Amino acid sequence: EDTRWLNNFHACQLITDFYEGDYLSAEKHFQFVFSDPSFKMPRHITIYTTFFGGLNALRLCQTDCKTLARLKCGKEMMERLEIWSKNVTAVFGNKWMLLQAEYSASMGEQEKAQLLYKSSIDAAKDHGNIHELALAYELIGYHLCATFGQGTQSDECFKKACLYYNQWGATVLCERLRIKHKLASVPDSNVLRTGKLKRSS
């Protein structure tokens, strides 16, 4: 029970630090959970630790901290999501695509990465995963910044991320993103309607 409590704590800190952009701290929390033998058991904590642990490793690979170990970690978490996605696409499909996008970006496969980001966005919309839709828009925004520099394309993605973070109720994430990227304005947050989100370009 003590181990489970600690794992839950470190998993929560992993996600918090990831969203705050403190990837090195998030990595330490991920390693704590990952080193526990119970990590291989299919539990709720395993799903999100796998997803955010993989994203975090690949984010580090794209921020001047690329190592073979981090790239390998990202790929391993991506392959786990692939297996789960084949069984429950509605839950895991967009997560797997987002990890693929980040992995491709880490490997310098920019065009492939951009297509995968968009596929993840579409899958998140189809299944109403609004928080992961916001995250996908944020990450493709970073990808566009790294590839072309911050401009209209990346700003539009960040604005959409803000919109969906707001609709999810994560107003702090929206405001942090707005300030970080000096967005003059963000779309108004309307109450999200029940049902599938519409795809958009």
C-alpha positions as MATLAB code, in Angstrom:
seq = 'EDTRWLNNFHACQLITDFYEGDYLSAEKHFQFVFSDPSFKMPRHITIYTTFFGGLNALRLCQTDCKTLARLKCGKEMMERLEIWSKNVTAVFGNKWMLLQAEYSASMGEQEKAQLLYKSSIDAAKDHGNIHELALAYELIGYHLCATFGQGTQSDECFKKACLYYNQWGATVLCERLRIKHKLASVPDSNVLRTGKLKRSS';
ca = [
       0.000    0.000    0.000;
       2.860    2.388    0.797;
       4.411    1.701   -2.607;
       1.116    2.305   -4.388;
       0.652    5.629   -2.573;
       4.170    6.699   -3.506;
       3.683    5.653   -7.108;
       0.475    7.672   -7.308;
       2.264   10.696   -5.862;
       5.169   10.464   -8.321;
       2.823    9.849  -11.260;
       0.877   13.011  -10.390;
       4.110   14.981  -10.071;
       5.272   13.632  -13.421;
       2.148   15.001  -15.110;
       2.281   18.316  -13.211;
       5.948   18.902  -14.024;
       5.399   17.933  -17.648;
       2.645   20.496  -18.103;
       4.838   23.106  -16.388;
       7.668   22.341  -18.812;
       9.997   21.068  -16.064;
      10.985   17.980  -18.013;
      14.055   17.083  -15.952;
      12.037   16.998  -12.751;
       9.268   15.036  -14.497;
      11.857   12.518  -15.648;
      12.874   11.782  -12.037;
       9.275   11.089  -11.048;
       8.796    8.858  -14.076;
      11.910    6.842  -13.240;
      10.624    6.246   -9.709;
       7.352    4.759  -10.966;
       8.978    2.943  -13.892;
      11.466    1.181  -11.603;
       8.669   -0.400   -9.550;
       7.848   -3.985  -10.677;
       4.133   -3.204  -10.441;
       4.499   -0.709  -13.301;
       3.921   -3.545  -15.783;
       0.477   -4.220  -14.344;
      -2.390   -2.704  -16.405;
      -3.659   -0.054  -13.999;
      -4.890    3.525  -14.447;
      -1.603    4.897  -13.144;
       0.319    2.751  -15.657;
      -1.552    4.242  -18.608;
      -0.808    7.869  -17.790;
       2.730    7.212  -16.589;
       3.443    5.435  -19.874;
       1.908    8.230  -21.929;
       3.445   11.201  -20.132;
       6.717    9.413  -19.418;
       7.146    8.753  -23.129;
       6.164   12.290  -24.101;
       8.510   13.727  -21.501;
      11.486   11.694  -22.732;
      10.825   12.803  -26.307;
      10.325   16.435  -25.260;
      13.782   16.293  -23.676;
      15.133   14.906  -26.944;
      13.853   18.038  -28.684;
      15.211   20.538  -26.159;
      18.976   20.008  -26.421;
      18.876   17.045  -24.004;
      18.748   14.226  -26.543;
      20.321   10.973  -25.416;
      20.034    7.423  -26.690;
      18.457    6.354  -23.388;
      15.707    9.000  -23.644;
      15.019    8.165  -27.269;
      14.832    4.480  -26.350;
      12.472    5.257  -23.468;
      10.187    7.265  -25.722;
      10.115    4.469  -28.271;
       9.394    1.841  -25.621;
       6.448    3.815  -24.231;
       5.219    4.402  -27.783;
       5.290    0.666  -28.499;
       3.279   -0.036  -25.337;
       0.630    2.428  -26.465;
       0.557    0.765  -29.868;
      -0.422   -2.570  -28.291;
      -3.134   -0.966  -26.167;
      -4.374    1.084  -29.121;
      -5.063   -2.040  -31.150;
      -7.418   -3.225  -28.409;
      -9.099    0.071  -27.426;
      -8.584    2.624  -30.196;
     -11.029    5.159  -28.760;
      -8.963    5.510  -25.580;
      -5.411    4.966  -26.782;
      -5.382    5.809  -30.501;
      -4.726    9.545  -30.227;
      -2.160    8.973  -27.451;
      -0.226    6.521  -29.605;
      -0.302    8.885  -32.607;
       0.942   11.764  -30.460;
       3.870    9.696  -29.208;
       4.628    8.705  -32.793;
       4.600   12.369  -33.784;
       7.001   13.318  -30.989;
       9.266   10.385  -31.829;
       9.353   11.333  -35.521;
      10.118   14.949  -34.578;
      12.944   13.718  -32.338;
      14.340   11.738  -35.285;
      14.233   14.785  -37.562;
      11.366   13.412  -39.661;
       9.530   16.709  -39.769;
       6.946   16.048  -42.496;
       6.012   12.678  -41.008;
       5.749   14.251  -37.566;
       3.385   16.973  -38.785;
       1.042   14.388  -40.355;
       1.022   12.362  -37.140;
       0.257   15.419  -35.005;
      -2.736   16.134  -37.228;
      -3.857   12.495  -37.053;
      -3.685   12.647  -33.269;
      -5.721   15.855  -33.282;
      -8.388   14.293  -35.494;
      -8.548   11.139  -33.350;
      -8.871   13.192  -30.156;
     -11.709   15.194  -31.736;
     -13.493   12.063  -32.944;
     -13.524   10.568  -29.470;
     -14.007   13.766  -27.441;
     -10.641   13.616  -25.648;
     -10.542   17.365  -25.140;
      -7.583   17.539  -22.734;
      -5.414   15.508  -25.108;
      -6.702   17.562  -28.036;
      -5.375   20.670  -26.265;
      -2.066   18.936  -25.599;
      -1.723   17.840  -29.232;
      -2.267   21.415  -30.430;
       0.324   22.643  -27.937;
       2.897   20.090  -29.075;
       2.387   20.704  -32.785;
       2.814   24.388  -31.957;
       6.229   23.627  -30.458;
       7.055   21.513  -33.486;
       6.205   24.351  -35.860;
       8.242   26.795  -33.755;
      11.264   24.495  -33.891;
      10.893   23.927  -37.634;
       9.877   27.346  -38.952;
      10.189   29.704  -35.976;
       7.258   31.186  -34.089;
       4.762   32.731  -36.448;
       1.159   32.622  -37.603;
       1.050   28.822  -37.948;
       2.391   28.050  -34.496;
       0.381   30.851  -32.871;
      -2.861   29.453  -34.311;
      -2.030   26.062  -32.786;
      -1.253   27.624  -29.405;
      -4.527   29.568  -29.535;
      -6.455   26.372  -30.214;
      -4.602   24.700  -27.348;
      -5.706   27.584  -25.109;
      -9.286   27.236  -26.306;
      -9.461   23.541  -25.458;
      -7.547   23.903  -22.189;
     -10.144   26.491  -21.176;
     -13.006   24.230  -22.171;
     -11.397   21.433  -20.169;
     -11.257   23.808  -17.192;
      -7.461   24.152  -17.149;
      -7.438   27.963  -17.202;
      -3.978   28.091  -15.603;
      -2.498   26.092  -18.492;
      -4.200   28.407  -20.968;
      -2.883   31.558  -19.303;
       0.633   30.125  -18.962;
       0.674   29.272  -22.666;
      -0.697   32.681  -23.626;
       1.995   34.502  -21.649;
       4.825   32.198  -22.731;
       4.140   32.724  -26.418;
       2.958   36.334  -26.122;
      -0.415   35.648  -27.680;
      -2.365   38.887  -28.021;
      -5.675   37.087  -27.642;
      -7.121   33.610  -27.445;
     -10.472   32.271  -28.688;
     -13.451   32.624  -26.370;
     -14.164   29.502  -24.366;
     -17.688   28.235  -24.940;
     -19.345   25.351  -23.162;
     -18.370   22.160  -24.964;
     -21.327   20.456  -26.558;
     -22.035   16.806  -25.980;
     -20.903   14.544  -28.807;
     -17.977   14.436  -31.154;
     -15.867   17.482  -31.808;
     -15.789   18.629  -35.402;
     -12.587   18.195  -37.335;
     -11.010   21.403  -38.514;
      -7.959   22.341  -40.494;
];
